[in-house]
Amino acid sequence: MKKYNKVVLAYSGGLDTSVIIPWLKENYGCEVIAVVGNVGQKSELEGLEEKALKTGASKIYIEDLTEEFVNDYIFPTIQAGAIYEGKYLLGTSFARPLIGKRMVEIAKKEGADAICHGCTGKGNDQVRFELAIKAFAPEMPIIAPWRIWDIKSREEEIAYALEKKVPIKISYETNYSKDMNLWHLSHEGLDLEDPNNEPNYEKILELSTTLEKAPDKATYITLSFEKGIPVALNGVKMDGVKLLEELNKLGGENAIGITDMVENRLVGMKSRGVYETPGGTILYKAHKDLEELCLDKETAHYKEQVALKFADIVYNGLWFTSLREALHSFVLKTQETVTGEVKLKLYKGNVVNAGMTSPYSLYSEEYATFGEDAVYDQKDSAGFVNLFGLPIVVHAKMNAKIKSEEK
Amino acid sequence: MKKYNKVVLAYSGGLDTSVIIPWLKENYGCEVIAVVGNVGQKSELEGLEEKALKTGASKIYIEDLTEEFVNDYIFPTIQAGAIYEGKYLLGTSFARPLIGKRMVEIAKKEGADAICHGCTGKGNDQVRFELAIKAFAPEMPIIAPWRIWDIKSREEEIAYALEKKVPIKISYETNYSKDMNLWHLSHEGLDLEDPNNEPNYEKILELSTTLEKAPDKATYITLSFEKGIPVALNGVKMDGVKLLEELNKLGGENAIGITDMVENRLVGMKSRGVYETPGGTILYKAHKDLEELCLDKETAHYKEQVALKFADIVYNGLWFTSLREALHSFVLKTQETVTGEVKLKLYKGNVVNAGMTSPYSLYSEEYATFGEDAVYDQKDSAGFVNLFGLPIVVHAKMNAKIKSEEK
Amino acid sequence: MKKYNKVVLAYSGGLDTSVIIPWLKENYGCEVIAVVGNVGQKSELEGLEEKALKTGASKIYIEDLTEEFVNDYIFPTIQAGAIYEGKYLLGTSFARPLIGKRMVEIAKKEGADAICHGCTGKGNDQVRFELAIKAFAPEMPIIAPWRIWDIKSREEEIAYALEKKVPIKISYETNYSKDMNLWHLSHEGLDLEDPNNEPNYEKILELSTTLEKAPDKATYITLSFEKGIPVALNGVKMDGVKLLEELNKLGGENAIGITDMVENRLVGMKSRGVYETPGGTILYKAHKDLEELCLDKETAHYKEQVALKFADIVYNGLWFTSLREALHSFVLKTQETVTGEVKLKLYKGNVVNAGMTSPYSLYSEEYATFGEDAVYDQKDSAGFVNLFGLPIVVHAKMNAKIKSEEK
Amino acid sequence: MKKYNKVVLAYSGGLDTSVIIPWLKENYGCEVIAVVGNVGQKSELEGLEEKALKTGASKIYIEDLTEEFVNDYIFPTIQAGAIYEGKYLLGTSFARPLIGKRMVEIAKKEGADAICHGCTGKGNDQVRFELAIKAFAPEMPIIAPWRIWDIKSREEEIAYALEKKVPIKISYETNYSKDMNLWHLSHEGLDLEDPNNEPNYEKILELSTTLEKAPDKATYITLSFEKGIPVALNGVKMDGVKLLEELNKLGGENAIGITDMVENRLVGMKSRGVYETPGGTILYKAHKDLEELCLDKETAHYKEQVALKFADIVYNGLWFTSLREALHSFVLKTQETVTGEVKLKLYKGNVVNAGMTSPYSLYSEEYATFGEDAVYDQKDSAGFVNLFGLPIVVHAKMNAKIKSEEK
């Protein structure tokens, strides 16, 4: 095995990345620098420094990435309206590139000669991490222990942890595989691995209550957007992180944004997961509704296609690519008039539009009304239908000619 | 004005099409044959024959189109997964072509020399009707009174009705503009014309109860699909019409499928409507979920794009076109393996997947599991990531070269 | 007929727009201001002022739009790579909006109360002109004589011209319908109206020689691009107008860019035309080739789709729309690295790449070579193929399982 | 190394696959069965049996796949109009899956326990071969010597060949890397590896003459299509293989279909190649032209998008996938009326349309003519433009309102 002097490790404090520290030292003879990207995983952050050092890391960086996460990753994706396979709001997908980018910055600053992550070889996250690393340090060696070591099960992992005196609460009880950040919480594994099992939401949900336990009384909120970016809640201006925290609370209480899906991973297989995205679901809904007022049809319809591609790109870890940037330019241009207020009713899993306004509204009551109006000449419709339908007429006449010749 | 001998009229028995009968006779000196296409509008059908004849029609056809509607229009659109602007399940859009086609058949049988409809000149339905007529009778004259007559308001319409002794319950009370069939009920107009007004669902809803009044206990159902077509409910095989009626009842009781949107009409303006599609919403959800199991990623993703186009085509009344047929061929091929059972929980506006199975499932627990497995070599991932990420590496190196040369 | 005080007319000096001047005065009692947008139609511009005034116009504007045409309309369309229906380089399509925009500016300056154009009611140009006018003066009345007057043939037109003493060389000999500007020359009508007639190129071509008469010796040129914009020919920097003129000469001499097609008009019918676009064809080819070096695969492939939409938008006269602007933003972002030199061989209708370089080239000989290399580990391919092919394996196994169960 | 009893080898008789025979026997202790898929590579097929047996193969299959190649792979791709990156007609891409499929059939018949191919680890063909194998034998081991053996250069390969007494004419002179079949001949490597080198066509071309040497007199031909399939040349019905051979001869003589491009490989890097596709280029041109007559606009435009995807799929070796089949269903439906005759002029690299007819033509002289007509009411255009442009009016009015409020 190749030797390294200093390896930067994407560290979470969980069993996997804790075990990796002694493993790296043993196998590469290297110093290990733990890096934690705080993207809002909250309670998981407590006591990390002590734990990392006790486990053998020489240093730990705990980087607050929440603001960058919200402004540069989450909001552009909301503006794009990107949803993967009709359901997944990309919570893990766009966090990985950000963390990967910071890993490279720290590795360069520290003069590290390799970067290590604890992702499994079967998932998307290895790709997302590594593509971000390649984008900023194309020749940096990447170590992915799960793809190379001999540890093949939780039991073996715990045994190794005990042997290396890793200071971790050993629990043989298994749990769902989770990923938490300011945007969402995902759950995979265990009984969810059979798509025929109804999720036990009582047991699974952490950010949200269940549909049944959500209050019997609706909560009304108003969101303000400027150029497609949410800037205020109930008339109070606040930064993105604060806004999302508030919406997560409100959404969670009303059981908003719980999704169960079988998705297609980038690495070729399907997997099944349950996602909680309470605040995000509210934001997507409000933003989409406001676009109904502010975008013209051609733009809105083309943007639906762009959203599909944008979602694929983000899901596949291709954040730092020319195509993502070019699509972002497209989206930004469309958002120039997506400004206004959306009132929403939150009620037992439902986000219901309760009225909206925009100074850039393209909705015109005088055109839309069934009553008399001064602006729209209904006679124009006859000409429109005749020309719009001309290809159908030409086709029908061709058919008739063919049929008459066949006789 | 040109004279006609016999005009076939798309008749509903409402004020508009009732007034048209004497107007046609007066202006064209023609016999009027009323045609009602029964696409499941139910109670609106009672007493129509008597009413039409009393109003001056010489004959009435009441055509039961429900079966054709479900099998040839609704089900192919579900298979396509087509949703207009992310919300509208196309309930009115695909009913019009069917009725238009039948109008032509009757006009030809009757030797009529024109076809008339009561659609306004500001809406989509005039286009949908007329394109269907053009497809089957490209040279048939079409009369659209609202685009040509002098009647400009409800008051004038009622005055004309009274003058012509049209046997209709005259009500000066206005109501939402509605379109009802087996698939949905739409509501437009009045206070809905201001997108900032929250809909008064208590007053509006007819097929559904409100979210608040839906039962506190969930309803579980199981839907069986064969090649993308729903064929059984709770294990009981039934034809499409029966199935949809059952689902409308269950969906309506649980407040499923209530949508409020500002949509882009074909004729250039935005309009705002509330749609009730209880059974349809359940079917779309179940079908989409089952496709998650049965379609591979590339097919599923491309089909998302096709669905956007399919929705536009249906919305725009282009049902009887080569492109609609070619997209249908695409869709049919994808549906060959969309067979299986989906269990759903209906609860206060939510349709929640509660487990599903398919003999054609492409989900493989052995690939997806986090645990050890015999089938997937995690080492393959390293090569995959390296090649998948190669363009990023090349790009990063080019950038680095450019930067080093700039120095 | 409504009366107007002052009408601004898009004037060319040809029979049609000459006849319109007295017709406008006669029918609307208005003053007529002629506007000529010079987009490079050359010889057609001589003597226009005198002719317009003699015909009864009170004033004429001859606006030099060539620079704006090249920089703001032609070059962005080259950057987009937009080609309508695989053949048409949009020469007329993007000239109309520019002229329409200037018409509005002049109409506003002059306080005119209507704008008039001489386009037929069967073509695309009426739409392109009028959409541009609507974009900048949404309430300005538009007069399109061909859609309303009684003149129905060339003979009637000439008779009217004689009656009104229009000073025009009267010729009963018909000619192809043509549109000429700096970018192209189009030909329609006469024998071309039957798609089974081979065009008589000897008679038709004006910008180009025929394939047969083009020189037997190739011409080599080098084009330099900066961010997707051509900036130099054979190493000599020149502005866009000059560059295009030079390329038109070189292209015309070598019979480059002659296209014969049956195209789908916006207004519902097919038409057949012959286009000469000598310089433009060279520029499209050179730009596309350079993009092969400078764009990564994902960007290039998505841009192919965007190009299709961009072409539709331009063809349909939707230049001044949000979607065109948003797609332009997308394109501009992709062009940031499309800088370099392309050498081309021009020979009897062929434009052949003869070598190219770019500082931003993503082509890497070390990756591409068949020989030994230090950068690409061929073992990575095994993993790549296995994961890329995993869905096929899963599908094949599912099929095998189904088949074995059927037995 | 794992041991195999019997390995089926994709054999060409060239140095690479000749060396593989002894290498397989030495390393796996296996019997080697050589399989040659005849897809029209012609002269390369002579003496193969003797050579294979002398080199150590126990058996050789020479399979005539030409008919299947043309009918099931080439023609559907022409119908789709698929062109990779605007230039490449997919000649190698769609041959590989066919050969791979036959390999599996022979492997199964022979009871072989592995399949071997001689593709490099840097190219697309390894993927195309292996995906075909996975589609029909998902668990069949695949041996790709170039990805695993120690031979790293031509010199080492020749040394190994000499050592193993491989009966091959040893030539240290290198040549372009070529792939030849009934559809095309490709050239890569040597001086072509620098995109700034103009190809030496005199030296490279084998199927075609150079532009300069092509005759000074044009060749006229007529192609007949039925449902998008070419069925006759100059009025003489012939099968696809014969037709393609004739067209290759005619195209080659007139220097048709020579392409030079930098393409994006599936495995992440760019490569540069020269392709000769004489007959294929003629067929694509004729088919595209005929579609201009026979397809309506909406179908034609959507099909342009489908063609892009189809090309990607074929290029990437995904022939045997659900999406390819579903897109094929789409295409087939569109081809039902693509029947007719296209006359073409072949002249020094140019394929020029010289007239075409179809019983299903949607071109209508009476609609297209500039002269008076009875079928198209130009007044309809006014209504069409007004409604088509309504979104622009609404947008302009919104802008004006915003501006007036800002003051």
Short mmCIF file of C-alpha atoms in Angstrom, two decimals, chain C residues 84-87 120-122 126-127 130-131 134-135 138-139 146-148 152-153 177 188-189 192-199 201 211-212 216 218 220 260-262 264-267 269-272 285 288-289 291-297 300-301 304-305 308 312 316 318 320-322 345 347-350 352-357 362-373 376 378-379 381-382 384-386 388-389 392-393 395-397, chain D residues 84-87 120-122 126-127 130-131 134-135 138-139 146-148 152-153 177 188-189 192-199 201 211-212 216 218 220 260-262 264-267 269-272 285 288-289 291-297 300-301 304-305 308 312 316 318 320-322 345 347-350 352-357 362-373 376 378-379 381-382 384-386 388-389 392-393 395-397:
data_model
loop_
_atom_site.label_atom_id
_atom_site.label_comp_id
_atom_site.label_asym_id
_atom_site.label_seq_id
_atom_site.Cartn_x
_atom_site.Cartn_y
_atom_site.Cartn_z
CA TYR C 84 -34.29 25.44 -37.99
CA GLU C 85 -35.31 21.96 -39.09
CA GLY C 86 -31.72 20.94 -39.62
CA LYS C 87 -31.15 23.31 -42.51
CA THR C 120 -48.54 38.56 -46.67
CA GLY C 121 -51.10 36.87 -44.43
CA LYS C 122 -49.69 33.45 -45.23
CA GLN C 126 -46.19 39.15 -40.33
CA VAL C 127 -45.87 37.31 -37.02
CA GLU C 130 -46.00 42.14 -35.11
CA LEU C 131 -44.59 40.32 -32.09
CA LYS C 134 -46.27 44.19 -29.45
CA ALA C 135 -43.20 43.72 -27.27
CA PRO C 138 -48.37 46.51 -26.83
CA GLU C 139 -51.29 48.75 -27.67
CA TRP C 146 -52.47 42.10 -47.43
CA ARG C 147 -54.84 40.71 -44.84
CA ILE C 148 -57.52 43.31 -45.46
CA LYS C 152 -55.56 39.83 -54.72
CA SER C 153 -53.03 39.53 -57.54
CA SER C 177 -39.98 36.00 -53.83
CA GLU C 188 -39.42 31.10 -52.92
CA GLY C 189 -42.21 30.73 -55.44
CA LEU C 192 -39.90 26.04 -56.57
CA GLU C 193 -43.50 25.61 -55.42
CA ASP C 194 -43.36 22.02 -56.64
CA PRO C 195 -40.91 20.10 -54.42
CA ASN C 196 -40.35 17.71 -57.27
CA ASN C 197 -38.69 20.40 -59.36
CA GLU C 198 -34.92 20.52 -59.11
CA PRO C 199 -33.99 24.16 -58.55
CA TYR C 201 -29.44 27.08 -59.61
CA LEU C 211 -21.07 23.96 -57.37
CA GLU C 212 -19.88 23.21 -60.89
CA ASP C 216 -11.05 23.61 -58.83
CA ALA C 218 -9.42 24.97 -52.60
CA TYR C 220 -7.91 27.90 -47.06
CA ASP C 260 -33.01 23.60 -50.60
CA MET C 261 -35.75 22.65 -48.16
CA VAL C 262 -39.40 22.11 -47.48
CA ASN C 264 -42.85 24.09 -41.71
CA ARG C 265 -44.10 27.63 -41.37
CA LEU C 266 -45.45 28.91 -38.08
CA VAL C 267 -48.83 29.55 -39.66
CA MET C 269 -48.45 25.04 -43.85
CA LYS C 270 -45.27 23.79 -45.45
CA SER C 271 -43.35 25.93 -47.90
CA ARG C 272 -40.33 25.29 -50.07
CA LYS C 285 -19.24 25.03 -39.25
CA LYS C 288 -19.38 23.91 -34.13
CA ASP C 289 -15.95 22.40 -34.75
CA GLU C 291 -16.99 23.60 -29.63
CA GLU C 292 -15.95 19.98 -30.16
CA LEU C 293 -12.64 20.93 -28.59
CA CYS C 294 -13.89 23.30 -25.93
CA LEU C 295 -17.18 21.97 -24.57
CA ASP C 296 -17.44 18.94 -22.34
CA LYS C 297 -19.82 16.18 -23.38
CA ALA C 300 -22.41 19.91 -25.64
CA HIS C 301 -25.22 17.37 -25.64
CA GLU C 304 -27.88 20.45 -28.87
CA GLN C 305 -31.35 20.39 -27.33
CA LEU C 308 -33.45 23.14 -31.27
CA ASP C 312 -37.92 27.44 -32.98
CA ASN C 316 -41.40 31.96 -34.67
CA LEU C 318 -40.29 35.18 -30.30
CA PHE C 320 -38.16 39.53 -27.46
CA THR C 321 -39.32 37.01 -24.90
CA SER C 322 -38.16 35.85 -21.51
CA LYS C 345 -10.75 24.43 -46.51
CA TYR C 347 -13.96 23.70 -51.91
CA LYS C 348 -16.94 23.31 -54.20
CA GLY C 349 -19.66 23.51 -51.60
CA ASN C 350 -17.63 21.77 -48.91
CA VAL C 352 -13.69 21.03 -44.41
CA ASN C 353 -11.92 21.34 -41.09
CA ALA C 354 -8.18 21.60 -41.63
CA GLY C 355 -6.99 21.84 -38.05
CA MET C 356 -7.88 23.76 -34.93
CA THR C 357 -6.45 24.87 -31.59
CA LEU C 362 -10.48 19.67 -23.41
CA TYR C 363 -8.95 17.27 -25.89
CA SER C 364 -6.05 15.53 -24.29
CA GLU C 365 -3.68 13.53 -26.41
CA GLU C 366 -2.39 11.70 -23.36
CA TYR C 367 -5.85 10.36 -22.59
CA ALA C 368 -6.82 9.66 -26.17
CA THR C 369 -3.72 7.88 -27.39
CA PHE C 370 -3.77 4.16 -28.07
CA GLY C 371 -0.22 3.96 -26.89
CA GLU C 372 0.95 3.57 -23.32
CA ASP C 373 0.13 6.45 -21.02
CA TYR C 376 -5.47 6.57 -17.47
CA GLN C 378 -7.43 0.87 -18.02
CA LYS C 379 -8.43 -1.28 -15.07
CA SER C 381 -12.88 0.53 -17.17
CA ALA C 382 -13.88 -2.83 -15.78
CA PHE C 384 -17.11 1.44 -15.01
CA VAL C 385 -18.62 -1.08 -17.38
CA ASN C 386 -19.93 -3.18 -14.53
CA PHE C 388 -22.84 1.34 -16.09
CA GLY C 389 -24.22 -2.03 -17.17
CA ILE C 392 -28.97 -4.26 -17.86
CA VAL C 393 -27.86 -7.11 -15.62
CA HIS C 395 -33.17 -6.40 -16.11
CA ALA C 396 -31.79 -9.58 -17.66
CA LYS C 397 -32.02 -11.40 -14.34
CA TYR D 84 -23.93 11.45 -32.69
CA GLU D 85 -22.72 14.94 -31.94
CA GLY D 86 -23.97 16.24 -35.24
CA LYS D 87 -21.54 14.19 -37.31
CA THR D 120 -8.81 -1.55 -25.39
CA GLY D 121 -9.68 -0.25 -21.95
CA LYS D 122 -9.86 3.30 -23.22
CA GLN D 126 -15.48 -2.64 -24.61
CA VAL D 127 -18.66 -1.12 -23.19
CA GLU D 130 -19.98 -6.13 -22.68
CA LEU D 131 -23.42 -4.53 -22.36
CA LYS D 134 -24.73 -8.74 -20.05
CA ALA D 135 -28.12 -8.31 -21.72
CA PRO D 138 -25.91 -11.42 -17.23
CA GLU D 139 -23.66 -13.72 -15.26
CA TRP D 146 -6.08 -5.20 -22.60
CA ARG D 147 -7.36 -4.22 -19.20
CA ILE D 148 -5.41 -6.88 -17.37
CA LYS D 152 1.67 -2.36 -22.99
CA SER D 153 2.94 -1.63 -26.48
CA SER D 177 -6.65 2.20 -35.96
CA GLU D 188 -8.02 7.00 -35.56
CA GLY D 189 -4.52 7.47 -34.22
CA LEU D 192 -4.88 12.36 -36.30
CA GLU D 193 -4.24 12.46 -32.55
CA ASP D 194 -3.45 16.15 -32.89
CA PRO D 195 -6.68 17.98 -33.84
CA ASN D 196 -4.57 20.68 -35.40
CA ASN D 197 -3.31 18.30 -38.10
CA GLU D 198 -5.30 18.40 -41.30
CA PRO D 199 -6.01 14.79 -42.25
CA TYR D 201 -7.01 12.25 -47.04
CA LEU D 211 -13.06 15.65 -53.10
CA GLU D 212 -10.56 16.81 -55.68
CA ASP D 216 -16.46 16.73 -62.58
CA ALA D 218 -22.65 14.86 -61.29
CA TYR D 220 -28.07 11.48 -60.37
CA ASP D 260 -13.52 14.60 -39.41
CA MET D 261 -14.45 15.13 -35.79
CA VAL D 262 -13.39 15.38 -32.19
CA ASN D 264 -16.75 12.65 -26.70
CA ARG D 265 -16.26 9.02 -25.79
CA LEU D 266 -18.44 7.34 -23.22
CA VAL D 267 -15.44 6.66 -21.03
CA MET D 269 -12.19 11.58 -22.83
CA LYS D 270 -12.33 13.17 -26.25
CA SER D 271 -10.92 11.41 -29.28
CA ARG D 272 -10.45 12.44 -32.88
CA LYS D 285 -29.86 12.89 -46.51
CA LYS D 288 -34.37 13.48 -43.93
CA ASP D 289 -35.53 15.24 -47.09
CA GLU D 291 -39.49 13.48 -43.93
CA GLU D 292 -39.72 17.18 -44.74
CA LEU D 293 -42.60 16.29 -47.03
CA CYS D 294 -44.23 13.59 -44.94
CA LEU D 295 -43.98 14.57 -41.29
CA ASP D 296 -46.01 17.36 -39.73
CA LYS D 297 -44.14 20.05 -37.83
CA ALA D 300 -40.73 16.42 -36.95
CA HIS D 301 -39.56 18.77 -34.22
CA GLU D 304 -35.28 15.87 -33.66
CA GLN D 305 -35.03 15.58 -29.88
CA LEU D 308 -30.41 13.11 -30.11
CA ASP D 312 -26.55 8.76 -27.39
CA ASN D 316 -23.16 4.22 -25.53
CA LEU D 318 -27.33 0.64 -24.81
CA PHE D 320 -30.56 -3.85 -25.83
CA THR D 321 -32.45 -1.67 -23.38
CA SER D 322 -36.04 -0.78 -22.73
CA LYS D 345 -27.43 14.70 -57.28
CA TYR D 347 -21.24 15.79 -56.83
CA LYS D 348 -17.84 16.22 -55.22
CA GLY D 349 -18.85 15.61 -51.63
CA ASN D 350 -22.27 17.16 -52.02
CA VAL D 352 -28.14 17.71 -53.36
CA ASN D 353 -31.88 17.17 -53.44
CA ALA D 354 -33.11 17.18 -57.01
CA GLY D 355 -36.82 16.67 -56.44
CA MET D 356 -39.05 14.38 -54.43
CA THR D 357 -42.60 13.05 -54.26
CA LEU D 362 -48.26 17.17 -46.44
CA TYR D 363 -46.92 19.88 -48.69
CA SER D 364 -49.79 21.65 -50.35
CA GLU D 365 -49.14 23.99 -53.21
CA GLU D 366 -52.52 25.60 -52.77
CA TYR D 367 -51.67 26.63 -49.21
CA ALA D 368 -48.10 27.60 -49.93
CA THR D 369 -48.56 29.69 -53.05
CA PHE D 370 -48.14 33.44 -52.93
CA GLY D 371 -50.87 33.80 -55.50
CA GLU D 372 -54.57 33.90 -54.81
CA ASP D 373 -56.09 30.78 -53.35
CA TYR D 376 -56.61 29.89 -46.79
CA GLN D 378 -55.55 35.51 -44.75
CA LYS D 379 -57.83 37.29 -42.29
CA SER D 381 -53.79 35.42 -39.54
CA ALA D 382 -54.74 38.55 -37.67
CA PHE D 384 -53.67 34.03 -34.90
CA VAL D 385 -51.02 36.68 -34.39
CA ASN D 386 -53.06 38.41 -31.72
CA PHE D 388 -50.05 33.89 -30.34
CA GLY D 389 -48.65 37.25 -29.26
CA ILE D 392 -45.96 39.25 -25.17
CA VAL D 393 -48.63 41.93 -24.82
CA HIS D 395 -45.67 40.94 -20.46
CA ALA D 396 -45.14 44.34 -22.07
CA LYS D 397 -48.07 45.81 -20.16
#
